[in-house]
Amino acid sequence: MINAVGRDIPDYLLKDGREVYQGRNYKDGQYIKKASPTVKRGEKPMESKICETIREACERCGAHDGMTFSFHTEFRDGDYVAAMVCKVLVEEMGLKDLHVAATSLGSAQDIFADYMERGIIVEAQTSGVRGRVGEVISAGKLKEPVIIRSHGGRPRAVEAGEVHIDIAFLAAATSDNCGNAKGQGGKNNCGSMGFANHDARYADHTVIITDTLVPFPNLPSSISCIDVDAVCVVDAIGDPNKIATKEARLTDNPRELMMAQNVANVIVATPYFKDGFSFQTGVGGPSLAVNRFLEEHMEKAGIKMSFALGGTSSAICALQDKGYVDYILDTQDFDQGAAAHLFSNPHHIEIDLSEYANAANKGAYVNKLDYVVLSALEIDTKFNVNVITGSDGVLRGAPGGHPDTAAGSKCCIIVTPLTRGRMATVCKDVVTVTTPGECVDVLVTDYGIAVNPVRQDIIECLDKAGIKHVTIESLQEKAYSLVGEPDLLEWEDKVVAIVEARDGTILDVVRQVKPYEYED
Amino acid sequence: MINAVGRDIPDYLLKDGREVYQGRNYKDGQYIKKASPTVKRGEKPMESKICETIREACERCGAHDGMTFSFHTEFRDGDYVAAMVCKVLVEEMGLKDLHVAATSLGSAQDIFADYMERGIIVEAQTSGVRGRVGEVISAGKLKEPVIIRSHGGRPRAVEAGEVHIDIAFLAAATSDNCGNAKGQGGKNNCGSMGFANHDARYADHTVIITDTLVPFPNLPSSISCIDVDAVCVVDAIGDPNKIATKEARLTDNPRELMMAQNVANVIVATPYFKDGFSFQTGVGGPSLAVNRFLEEHMEKAGIKMSFALGGTSSAICALQDKGYVDYILDTQDFDQGAAAHLFSNPHHIEIDLSEYANAANKGAYVNKLDYVVLSALEIDTKFNVNVITGSDGVLRGAPGGHPDTAAGSKCCIIVTPLTRGRMATVCKDVVTVTTPGECVDVLVTDYGIAVNPVRQDIIECLDKAGIKHVTIESLQEKAYSLVGEPDLLEWEDKVVAIVEARDGTILDVVRQVKPYEYED
């Protein structure tokens, strides 16, 4: 069936009430009966929930064949915990038919790729897919398609009962012996644990894994002891040098700075740029650089932001420290400066993924967002964006909060160079739709600005401000004239991933790549 | 059927899986499938959830005949909101067959008594029952028995699906237009909203009612906007002069001070009195006075508390400010000083009723408690305590956290004068059992100390410390010799209230009083 972004979704996937994507507000206002965990009542006396080993914790929580386990990835490439736990489940306990519900899968989970190839991990649900896991999935090694969800789609699916987590294994910088856990005060600090606390509330069992045990009570905490079954203390939960995201860099590339400046100019030209506006940037170089140009504009206009949302970098913390941002609402910290800032500034607040972006709760913060500035791997002439598949069709990206903030914000601006290497970024049809074009308002490239024709109001604003803009088709043509039209990718029939829209409908599918280096 | 505290529970009440009380740890370690609300997905754009009137909010949330509505009582006798809402439901909307799920019912809800008499409010679940509501219930005006729960029993029942709240109407000192709400910053500050936030998460619909609207986002908040459907702004949510509890007084009565000193002596003689101990007092005069004697002992011993738990008064805040208390874990604030202190001291933390005392979660704070000092209306020679029915058999009290802290703590001390007026406090059989004797360890009266014989370890400690103690029977005999043996109360057959143990079993029942002034 053809969906609202023109993708043909195989009928056999439309089971168990699953529908194709039908537009951004399709399910607004509907009622949903929330799911809930099956939990074990505490036993008295509760002196401690410490388990000597991860295996002991797994056994206490009833780890079994076929179970779904989850973990969060706010330690990013520095995370040791997911791999450590998975090794115990597979190699010590010999479990099989495992289902993974991750906030992301990347190089820190390379070992999962082995277990997928060996048929031990049989299903996965995630936002990001990178590294060897992406290659193995794209090579069709899993029997069932992986489900790719946005940051808001994950808590929605959990609350809808579409993902049921048997055991959540949650890495924490510190914990007390009853499981009050947070992202601060240890050898490995991740700051916000906004990816983790929703799991703790909805999983049947929760295990906290830390390398720094602190006295009871470890408060205020991101995870409450009432949701924790067991606490494990290990030598190291991660590598502090790899916690910061590689993408969070301050650019000095003049082309990127020029794009950032143009994004700021677009923002200033629109009516939402007024005292108390709200703002989010992605973590790419040009996106982050928008912060510094915005500062100049805010100073000139004598206004400040009400709140900055989402993943947080030191750049936005610095803006807050200068008085330009009232609140930072923080789901994850991209660098150690931001992680430390969370605990030193009372207006820098941790929020969880449901508060951030869940389309099915009573109103997430993305719905109050004025501007979001995001990057893209590809954007097509219908303004559809791809941030999941590379130019070779292999899974190597993450929707993250992209579809959520694009859908929720009043003005979504994509900033991207027209070409990357030999690839056109602006194209006729993205390989995979991860954010529907109806949610994308403006495209800023190094070769010009295009506005989505559905936003005539923004077109008028730019015209009035004397900001030049062109059609997105002309940008695509320019891109093709520079690097040529991309070759069509060749696919097998097999669907290896379902890209789920934030409301749970199917936005697109990713098929097995052909030929593929991992093929036997 | 006779239960574990010797009470005969009528068989007809033992339906829907309800059992009689079988001992303090009967259900420990069992699994429970948590209940969950049916919630409405937010609609975009979400500029505001403000409703012009309470009626509009009720209609938005689908208020209907037969529904269960809830409210919290942290504004105590100063609360205007419960009465205001109930008037709208009954008099403006003409609803009937209403069920009330309150954290307490007192003089601020006198109007509920009228609606009970008129058969409009047909069922009630509460912790406290005081004022006219108690008289009407005791007179048998409700068809179904009221269910009396402890503070921990309430969230347990909600999570077990035994109480399903259709609409929670939650008074808040401040809220933004999306429902981020807290107990601070307004004309009526209650401090902790630990009674309210659990309702917001488990009710189908939540309405915030405030008299002080503040800019978005009102963070950190006690209630998250993702759980809120509507916000109403009214002229006044309460009377700030009546928010402080009448019971929280600093005594200068020499008899009460002597008892408080003896309580402190008992504490110091037991092995849990060491650096990092934890402590809770009730709000009665002698209980509160224990704080000041403990201070002297802590100073002498060079130790401090790890945490103080529960309802919070300025007395314990002062101890924290002097460095004797690391954390205060606060469910409600008994006076304005404590309410303000919550927001000025980062180690003074709001916790909700489930974290505080729910016997069915993975480990509430009461389970980590060393000492609790509590008062009693009556205590019998089996150490059973009554804090719900007066000497006339009428409902005029509240179990609150009494049964929870008694069951969870390592040492539960009851402090009470031997007689009050013409009534023996220490008696052969309490009118109503609200806390089982197996959870009560020590009784301190103005005529001597008694230790529960099951606690031979504490008896040895007191002997070693040279603290004189007697049998509880001798205290009861002394009481009867002073004021005489109490007349047996006369009851009708009709059960007007079920006293539910914290695990959901039936601890006792209260029957209709006879004769009664409200009788037609």
CSV table of N, CA, C and O in Angstrom, one decimal, chain A residues 24 27-44 46-47 49 177-178 180 204-205 216-217 219 224 226-229 306-307 327 329 349 355 360-363 365 368 407-408 410 503, chain B residues 24 27-34 36-44 46-47 49 177-178 180 204-205 216-217 219-220 224 226-229 306-307 327 329 355 360-363 365 368 407-408 410 503:
chain,number,residue,atom,x,y,z
A,24,ARG,N,0.9,13.7,9.4
A,24,ARG,CA,1.5,14.1,10.7
A,24,ARG,C,0.6,14.1,11.8
A,24,ARG,O,1.0,13.8,13.0
A,27,LYS,N,-3.2,10.6,14.2
A,27,LYS,CA,-3.7,10.0,15.4
A,27,LYS,C,-3.9,10.9,16.6
A,27,LYS,O,-4.2,10.5,17.7
A,28,ASP,N,-3.7,12.2,16.3
A,28,ASP,CA,-3.9,13.2,17.4
A,28,ASP,C,-5.3,13.0,18.0
A,28,ASP,O,-6.3,12.8,17.3
A,29,GLY,N,-5.3,13.2,19.3
A,29,GLY,CA,-6.6,13.2,20.0
A,29,GLY,C,-7.2,11.8,20.3
A,29,GLY,O,-8.2,11.7,21.0
A,30,GLN,N,-6.6,10.8,19.8
A,30,GLN,CA,-7.1,9.4,20.0
A,30,GLN,C,-6.8,9.0,21.5
A,30,GLN,O,-5.8,9.5,22.1
A,31,TYR,N,-7.5,8.1,22.0
A,31,TYR,CA,-7.2,7.5,23.3
A,31,TYR,C,-6.4,6.3,23.2
A,31,TYR,O,-6.5,5.5,22.2
A,32,ILE,N,-5.5,6.1,24.2
A,32,ILE,CA,-4.7,4.9,24.2
A,32,ILE,C,-4.7,4.4,25.7
A,32,ILE,O,-4.5,5.2,26.6
A,33,LYS,N,-4.8,3.1,25.8
A,33,LYS,CA,-4.7,2.4,27.1
A,33,LYS,C,-3.2,2.1,27.3
A,33,LYS,O,-2.6,1.4,26.5
A,34,LYS,N,-2.6,2.7,28.3
A,34,LYS,CA,-1.1,2.5,28.4
A,34,LYS,C,-0.8,1.1,28.9
A,34,LYS,O,-1.6,0.5,29.6
A,35,ALA,N,0.3,0.6,28.5
A,35,ALA,CA,0.8,-0.6,29.0
A,35,ALA,C,1.4,-0.5,30.4
A,35,ALA,O,1.6,0.7,30.9
A,36,SER,N,1.7,-1.6,31.0
A,36,SER,CA,2.3,-1.5,32.3
A,36,SER,C,3.1,-2.7,32.6
A,36,SER,O,2.9,-3.8,32.0
A,37,PRO,N,4.1,-2.6,33.5
A,37,PRO,CA,5.0,-3.7,33.7
A,37,PRO,C,4.4,-4.7,34.8
A,37,PRO,O,3.4,-4.3,35.5
A,38,THR,N,4.9,-5.9,34.8
A,38,THR,CA,4.6,-6.8,35.9
A,38,THR,C,5.8,-6.8,36.8
A,38,THR,O,6.9,-7.2,36.5
A,39,VAL,N,5.6,-6.3,38.0
A,39,VAL,CA,6.7,-6.1,38.9
A,39,VAL,C,6.7,-6.9,40.2
A,39,VAL,O,5.6,-7.3,40.6
A,40,LYS,N,7.8,-7.1,40.8
A,40,LYS,CA,7.9,-7.9,42.0
A,40,LYS,C,7.9,-7.0,43.2
A,40,LYS,O,8.7,-6.1,43.3
A,41,ARG,N,7.0,-7.3,44.2
A,41,ARG,CA,7.0,-6.5,45.4
A,41,ARG,C,8.3,-6.7,46.2
A,41,ARG,O,8.8,-7.8,46.3
A,42,GLY,N,8.7,-5.6,46.7
A,42,GLY,CA,10.0,-5.7,47.5
A,42,GLY,C,9.8,-6.6,48.7
A,42,GLY,O,8.7,-6.8,49.2
A,43,GLU,N,10.9,-7.1,49.2
A,43,GLU,CA,10.8,-8.0,50.3
A,43,GLU,C,11.6,-7.3,51.5
A,43,GLU,O,12.6,-6.7,51.3
A,44,LYS,N,11.1,-7.4,52.6
A,44,LYS,CA,11.7,-6.9,53.8
A,44,LYS,C,12.6,-7.9,54.4
A,44,LYS,O,12.4,-9.0,54.4
A,46,MET,N,14.9,-4.6,53.3
A,46,MET,CA,15.6,-4.2,52.1
A,46,MET,C,16.9,-3.4,52.4
A,46,MET,O,16.9,-2.2,52.3
A,47,GLU,N,17.9,-4.2,52.9
A,47,GLU,CA,19.1,-3.5,53.2
A,47,GLU,C,19.9,-3.1,51.9
A,47,GLU,O,20.5,-2.1,51.9
A,49,LYS,N,20.2,-4.1,47.4
A,49,LYS,CA,19.8,-4.8,46.2
A,49,LYS,C,21.0,-5.2,45.4
A,49,LYS,O,20.9,-5.6,44.2
A,177,ASN,N,22.8,1.6,47.0
A,177,ASN,CA,22.6,0.1,47.0
A,177,ASN,C,21.1,-0.3,46.8
A,177,ASN,O,20.8,-1.5,46.8
A,178,CYS,N,20.3,0.7,46.7
A,178,CYS,CA,18.9,0.4,46.4
A,178,CYS,C,18.5,0.8,45.0
A,178,CYS,O,17.3,0.5,44.6
A,180,ASN,N,18.8,4.0,43.5
A,180,ASN,CA,18.7,5.4,43.1
A,180,ASN,C,19.9,5.8,42.2
A,180,ASN,O,21.0,5.8,42.7
A,204,ASP,N,9.6,-4.8,33.2
A,204,ASP,CA,9.3,-5.7,34.3
A,204,ASP,C,10.3,-5.6,35.4
A,204,ASP,O,10.1,-5.5,36.6
A,205,HIS,N,11.6,-5.7,34.9
A,205,HIS,CA,12.7,-5.7,35.8
A,205,HIS,C,13.7,-4.7,35.4
A,205,HIS,O,13.9,-4.5,34.2
A,216,PHE,N,23.4,5.7,50.4
A,216,PHE,CA,22.0,5.9,50.3
A,216,PHE,C,21.6,7.1,51.1
A,216,PHE,O,22.1,7.3,52.2
A,217,PRO,N,20.7,8.0,50.6
A,217,PRO,CA,20.1,7.9,49.3
A,217,PRO,C,20.8,8.8,48.3
A,217,PRO,O,21.2,9.9,48.6
A,219,LEU,N,20.3,11.1,45.9
A,219,LEU,CA,19.2,11.9,45.4
A,219,LEU,C,19.6,13.3,45.2
A,219,LEU,O,20.6,13.8,45.9
A,224,SER,N,14.4,6.1,40.1
A,224,SER,CA,14.0,5.9,41.5
A,224,SER,C,14.2,4.5,41.9
A,224,SER,O,13.9,3.5,41.2
A,226,ILE,N,12.4,2.7,43.6
A,226,ILE,CA,11.2,1.9,43.6
A,226,ILE,C,11.0,1.1,42.3
A,226,ILE,O,10.1,0.3,42.2
A,227,ASP,N,11.8,1.5,41.3
A,227,ASP,CA,11.7,0.8,40.0
A,227,ASP,C,12.9,-0.1,39.7
A,227,ASP,O,13.0,-0.6,38.6
A,228,VAL,N,13.7,-0.4,40.7
A,228,VAL,CA,14.9,-1.1,40.5
A,228,VAL,C,14.9,-2.4,41.3
A,228,VAL,O,14.6,-2.4,42.5
A,229,ASP,N,15.3,-3.5,40.6
A,229,ASP,CA,15.3,-4.8,41.3
A,229,ASP,C,16.7,-5.2,41.8
A,229,ASP,O,16.8,-5.9,42.8
A,306,SER,N,13.0,31.2,25.8
A,306,SER,CA,12.4,30.6,26.9
A,306,SER,C,13.0,29.2,27.2
A,306,SER,O,13.4,28.9,28.4
A,307,PHE,N,13.1,28.4,26.2
A,307,PHE,CA,13.8,27.1,26.5
A,307,PHE,C,14.5,26.6,25.3
A,307,PHE,O,14.1,26.8,24.1
A,327,TYR,N,15.6,28.3,30.2
A,327,TYR,CA,15.7,26.9,30.6
A,327,TYR,C,16.4,26.0,29.5
A,327,TYR,O,16.1,26.3,28.3
A,329,LEU,N,16.2,22.1,28.5
A,329,LEU,CA,15.5,20.8,28.8
A,329,LEU,C,16.2,19.7,28.1
A,329,LEU,O,16.2,19.7,26.9
A,349,ILE,N,17.5,21.3,33.1
A,349,ILE,CA,16.7,20.3,33.7
A,349,ILE,C,16.7,19.0,32.8
A,349,ILE,O,16.6,19.1,31.6
A,355,GLU,N,8.6,12.9,27.8
A,355,GLU,CA,8.4,14.3,28.0
A,355,GLU,C,8.9,15.1,26.7
A,355,GLU,O,8.3,16.0,26.3
A,360,ALA,N,2.3,10.4,21.7
A,360,ALA,CA,1.0,9.9,22.2
A,360,ALA,C,0.8,10.2,23.6
A,360,ALA,O,-0.2,9.7,24.2
A,361,ASN,N,1.6,11.1,24.2
A,361,ASN,CA,1.2,11.5,25.6
A,361,ASN,C,0.4,12.8,25.5
A,361,ASN,O,-0.1,13.2,24.4
A,362,LYS,N,0.2,13.5,26.6
A,362,LYS,CA,-0.7,14.6,26.6
A,362,LYS,C,-0.1,15.9,26.1
A,362,LYS,O,-0.7,17.0,26.3
A,363,GLY,N,1.1,15.8,25.6
A,363,GLY,CA,1.7,17.0,25.0
A,363,GLY,C,3.2,17.1,25.4
A,363,GLY,O,3.6,17.6,26.5
A,365,TYR,N,7.3,18.2,24.9
A,365,TYR,CA,7.9,19.5,24.7
A,365,TYR,C,8.1,19.9,23.2
A,365,TYR,O,8.1,21.0,22.9
A,368,LYS,N,5.8,22.3,21.8
A,368,LYS,CA,5.9,23.7,22.2
A,368,LYS,C,7.1,24.4,21.5
A,368,LYS,O,7.4,25.5,21.8
A,407,ALA,N,8.2,17.4,13.3
A,407,ALA,CA,6.7,17.4,13.4
A,407,ALA,C,6.2,18.4,14.4
A,407,ALA,O,5.1,19.0,14.2
A,408,GLY,N,6.9,18.5,15.5
A,408,GLY,CA,6.3,19.4,16.6
A,408,GLY,C,6.6,20.8,16.5
A,408,GLY,O,5.8,21.7,16.9
A,410,LYS,N,7.3,24.7,15.0
A,410,LYS,CA,6.6,25.6,14.1
A,410,LYS,C,7.4,25.9,12.9
A,410,LYS,O,6.9,26.2,11.8
A,503,ASP,N,4.0,8.1,15.1
A,503,ASP,CA,2.7,7.7,15.6
A,503,ASP,C,2.5,6.2,15.5
A,503,ASP,O,1.4,5.7,15.8
B,24,ARG,N,2.5,-9.3,58.5
B,24,ARG,CA,3.1,-8.1,57.8
B,24,ARG,C,3.8,-8.4,56.5
B,24,ARG,O,3.9,-7.5,55.7
B,27,LYS,N,2.5,-10.8,51.6
B,27,LYS,CA,2.6,-10.7,50.1
B,27,LYS,C,4.0,-10.3,49.5
B,27,LYS,O,4.1,-10.1,48.3
B,28,ASP,N,5.0,-10.2,50.4
B,28,ASP,CA,6.3,-9.9,49.9
B,28,ASP,C,6.8,-10.8,48.8
B,28,ASP,O,6.6,-12.0,48.9
B,29,GLY,N,7.4,-10.2,47.8
B,29,GLY,CA,8.0,-11.0,46.8
B,29,GLY,C,7.0,-11.5,45.7
B,29,GLY,O,7.5,-12.1,44.7
B,30,GLN,N,5.7,-11.2,45.9
B,30,GLN,CA,4.8,-11.6,44.9
B,30,GLN,C,4.9,-10.7,43.7
B,30,GLN,O,5.3,-9.5,43.8
B,31,TYR,N,4.5,-11.2,42.5
B,31,TYR,CA,4.4,-10.3,41.3
B,31,TYR,C,3.1,-9.7,41.2
B,31,TYR,O,2.0,-10.2,41.6
B,32,ILE,N,3.1,-8.5,40.6
B,32,ILE,CA,1.8,-7.8,40.4
B,32,ILE,C,1.9,-7.1,39.0
B,32,ILE,O,2.9,-6.5,38.7
B,33,LYS,N,0.8,-7.2,38.3
B,33,LYS,CA,0.7,-6.5,37.0
B,33,LYS,C,0.1,-5.1,37.3
B,33,LYS,O,-1.0,-5.0,37.8
B,34,LYS,N,0.9,-4.1,37.0
B,34,LYS,CA,0.4,-2.8,37.4
B,34,LYS,C,-0.7,-2.3,36.5
B,34,LYS,O,-0.8,-2.7,35.3
B,36,SER,N,-2.9,0.8,34.5
B,36,SER,CA,-2.4,1.9,33.7
B,36,SER,C,-3.6,2.7,33.3
B,36,SER,O,-4.7,2.2,33.1
B,37,PRO,N,-3.4,4.0,33.0
B,37,PRO,CA,-4.6,4.8,32.6
B,37,PRO,C,-4.8,4.7,31.1
B,37,PRO,O,-4.0,4.2,30.4
B,38,THR,N,-6.0,5.2,30.7
B,38,THR,CA,-6.3,5.4,29.3
B,38,THR,C,-6.3,6.9,29.0
B,38,THR,O,-7.1,7.6,29.6
B,39,VAL,N,-5.3,7.3,28.2
B,39,VAL,CA,-5.0,8.7,28.1
B,39,VAL,C,-5.2,9.2,26.7
B,39,VAL,O,-5.2,8.4,25.7
B,40,LYS,N,-5.5,10.5,26.6
B,40,LYS,CA,-5.7,11.1,25.3
B,40,LYS,C,-4.5,11.7,24.7
B,40,LYS,O,-3.8,12.5,25.4
B,41,ARG,N,-4.1,11.3,23.5
B,41,ARG,CA,-2.9,11.8,22.9
B,41,ARG,C,-3.1,13.3,22.6
B,41,ARG,O,-4.2,13.8,22.2
B,42,GLY,N,-2.0,14.1,22.9
B,42,GLY,CA,-2.1,15.5,22.7
B,42,GLY,C,-2.4,15.9,21.3
B,42,GLY,O,-2.1,15.1,20.4
B,43,GLU,N,-3.0,17.0,21.1
B,43,GLU,CA,-3.3,17.5,19.8
B,43,GLU,C,-2.4,18.7,19.5
B,43,GLU,O,-2.2,19.6,20.3
B,44,LYS,N,-1.9,18.8,18.3
B,44,LYS,CA,-1.1,19.9,17.9
B,44,LYS,C,-2.0,21.0,17.2
B,44,LYS,O,-3.0,20.6,16.6
B,46,MET,N,-0.1,22.7,20.6
B,46,MET,CA,-0.4,22.7,22.0
B,46,MET,C,0.1,24.0,22.6
B,46,MET,O,1.0,24.0,23.3
B,47,GLU,N,-0.7,25.0,22.3
B,47,GLU,CA,-0.2,26.3,22.8
B,47,GLU,C,-0.6,26.4,24.3
B,47,GLU,O,0.1,27.0,25.1
B,49,LYS,N,-3.3,24.6,27.6
B,49,LYS,CA,-4.4,23.7,28.1
B,49,LYS,C,-5.3,24.4,29.0
B,49,LYS,O,-6.1,23.7,29.7
B,177,ASN,N,0.9,27.0,31.5
B,177,ASN,CA,-0.3,26.8,30.8
B,177,ASN,C,-0.4,25.4,30.2
B,177,ASN,O,-1.4,25.0,29.6
B,178,CYS,N,0.6,24.6,30.4
B,178,CYS,CA,0.5,23.2,29.9
B,178,CYS,C,0.5,22.2,31.1
B,178,CYS,O,0.4,21.0,30.9
B,180,ASN,N,2.7,21.9,33.9
B,180,ASN,CA,3.8,21.7,34.8
B,180,ASN,C,3.5,22.4,36.1
B,180,ASN,O,3.4,23.6,36.2
B,204,ASP,N,-6.9,8.6,34.4
B,204,ASP,CA,-7.1,8.8,33.0
B,204,ASP,C,-6.9,10.3,32.6
B,204,ASP,O,-6.3,10.6,31.6
B,205,HIS,N,-7.5,11.1,33.4
B,205,HIS,CA,-7.4,12.6,33.1
B,205,HIS,C,-6.9,13.3,34.3
B,205,HIS,O,-7.3,12.9,35.4
B,216,PHE,N,5.7,29.3,31.0
B,216,PHE,CA,6.2,28.0,30.6
B,216,PHE,C,7.7,28.1,30.4
B,216,PHE,O,8.1,29.0,29.8
B,217,PRO,N,8.5,27.1,30.8
B,217,PRO,CA,8.1,25.9,31.6
B,217,PRO,C,8.3,26.1,33.1
B,217,PRO,O,9.3,26.7,33.5
B,219,LEU,N,9.5,24.7,35.8
B,219,LEU,CA,10.3,23.5,36.2
B,219,LEU,C,11.4,23.9,37.2
B,219,LEU,O,11.8,25.0,37.2
B,220,PRO,N,11.9,22.9,37.9
B,220,PRO,CA,11.4,21.5,38.0
B,220,PRO,C,10.0,21.5,38.6
B,220,PRO,O,9.7,22.3,39.5
B,224,SER,N,4.3,16.5,35.8
B,224,SER,CA,4.8,16.8,34.5
B,224,SER,C,3.6,17.1,33.5
B,224,SER,O,2.6,16.5,33.6
B,226,ILE,N,3.2,16.2,30.7
B,226,ILE,CA,2.7,15.1,29.8
B,226,ILE,C,1.6,14.3,30.5
B,226,ILE,O,1.0,13.5,29.8
B,227,ASP,N,1.3,14.6,31.7
B,227,ASP,CA,0.2,13.9,32.4
B,227,ASP,C,-1.0,14.7,32.6
B,227,ASP,O,-1.9,14.4,33.3
B,228,VAL,N,-1.0,15.9,32.1
B,228,VAL,CA,-2.1,16.9,32.4
B,228,VAL,C,-2.9,17.2,31.1
B,228,VAL,O,-2.4,17.4,30.0
B,229,ASP,N,-4.2,17.1,31.3
B,229,ASP,CA,-5.2,17.4,30.2
B,229,ASP,C,-5.6,18.9,30.2
B,229,ASP,O,-5.9,19.4,29.1
B,306,SER,N,21.2,9.9,58.2
B,306,SER,CA,21.3,9.8,56.8
B,306,SER,C,20.1,10.4,56.2
B,306,SER,O,20.2,11.3,55.3
B,307,PHE,N,18.9,10.0,56.6
B,307,PHE,CA,17.7,10.7,56.1
B,307,PHE,C,16.6,10.7,57.1
B,307,PHE,O,16.5,9.9,58.0
B,327,TYR,N,19.8,14.0,54.4
B,327,TYR,CA,18.6,14.3,53.5
B,327,TYR,C,17.3,14.3,54.2
B,327,TYR,O,17.1,13.5,55.2
B,329,LEU,N,13.5,13.5,53.1
B,329,LEU,CA,12.7,12.9,52.0
B,329,LEU,C,11.2,13.2,52.4
B,329,LEU,O,10.7,12.6,53.3
B,355,GLU,N,6.9,6.1,46.5
B,355,GLU,CA,8.3,6.0,46.9
B,355,GLU,C,8.4,5.9,48.5
B,355,GLU,O,9.2,5.2,49.0
B,360,ALA,N,4.0,-2.5,47.7
B,360,ALA,CA,4.0,-3.4,46.6
B,360,ALA,C,4.9,-2.9,45.5
B,360,ALA,O,5.0,-3.5,44.4
B,361,ASN,N,5.7,-1.9,45.7
B,361,ASN,CA,6.7,-1.6,44.7
B,361,ASN,C,8.0,-2.3,45.1
B,361,ASN,O,8.1,-3.2,45.9
B,362,LYS,N,9.1,-1.9,44.4
B,362,LYS,CA,10.3,-2.7,44.5
B,362,LYS,C,11.2,-2.3,45.8
B,362,LYS,O,12.3,-2.7,45.9
B,363,GLY,N,10.5,-1.5,46.6
B,363,GLY,CA,11.3,-1.1,47.9
B,363,GLY,C,11.1,0.3,48.2
B,363,GLY,O,11.9,1.2,47.7
B,365,TYR,N,10.8,3.8,50.7
B,365,TYR,CA,11.8,4.3,51.7
B,365,TYR,C,11.4,3.8,53.1
B,365,TYR,O,12.4,3.7,54.0
B,368,LYS,N,13.6,1.2,54.5
B,368,LYS,CA,15.0,1.6,54.9
B,368,LYS,C,15.0,2.3,56.2
B,368,LYS,O,16.1,2.8,56.6
B,407,ALA,N,5.4,-0.8,59.9
B,407,ALA,CA,5.8,-2.1,59.3
B,407,ALA,C,7.2,-2.1,58.7
B,407,ALA,O,8.0,-3.1,58.7
B,408,GLY,N,7.6,-0.9,58.1
B,408,GLY,CA,8.9,-0.9,57.4
B,408,GLY,C,10.1,-0.7,58.4
B,408,GLY,O,11.2,-1.1,58.1
B,410,LYS,N,12.8,-0.5,61.6
B,410,LYS,CA,13.4,-1.5,62.5
B,410,LYS,C,12.9,-1.3,63.9
B,410,LYS,O,12.9,-2.2,64.7
B,503,ASP,N,-1.1,-4.1,52.5
B,503,ASP,CA,-0.9,-5.0,51.4
B,503,ASP,C,-2.3,-5.3,50.7
B,503,ASP,O,-2.3,-6.2,49.8
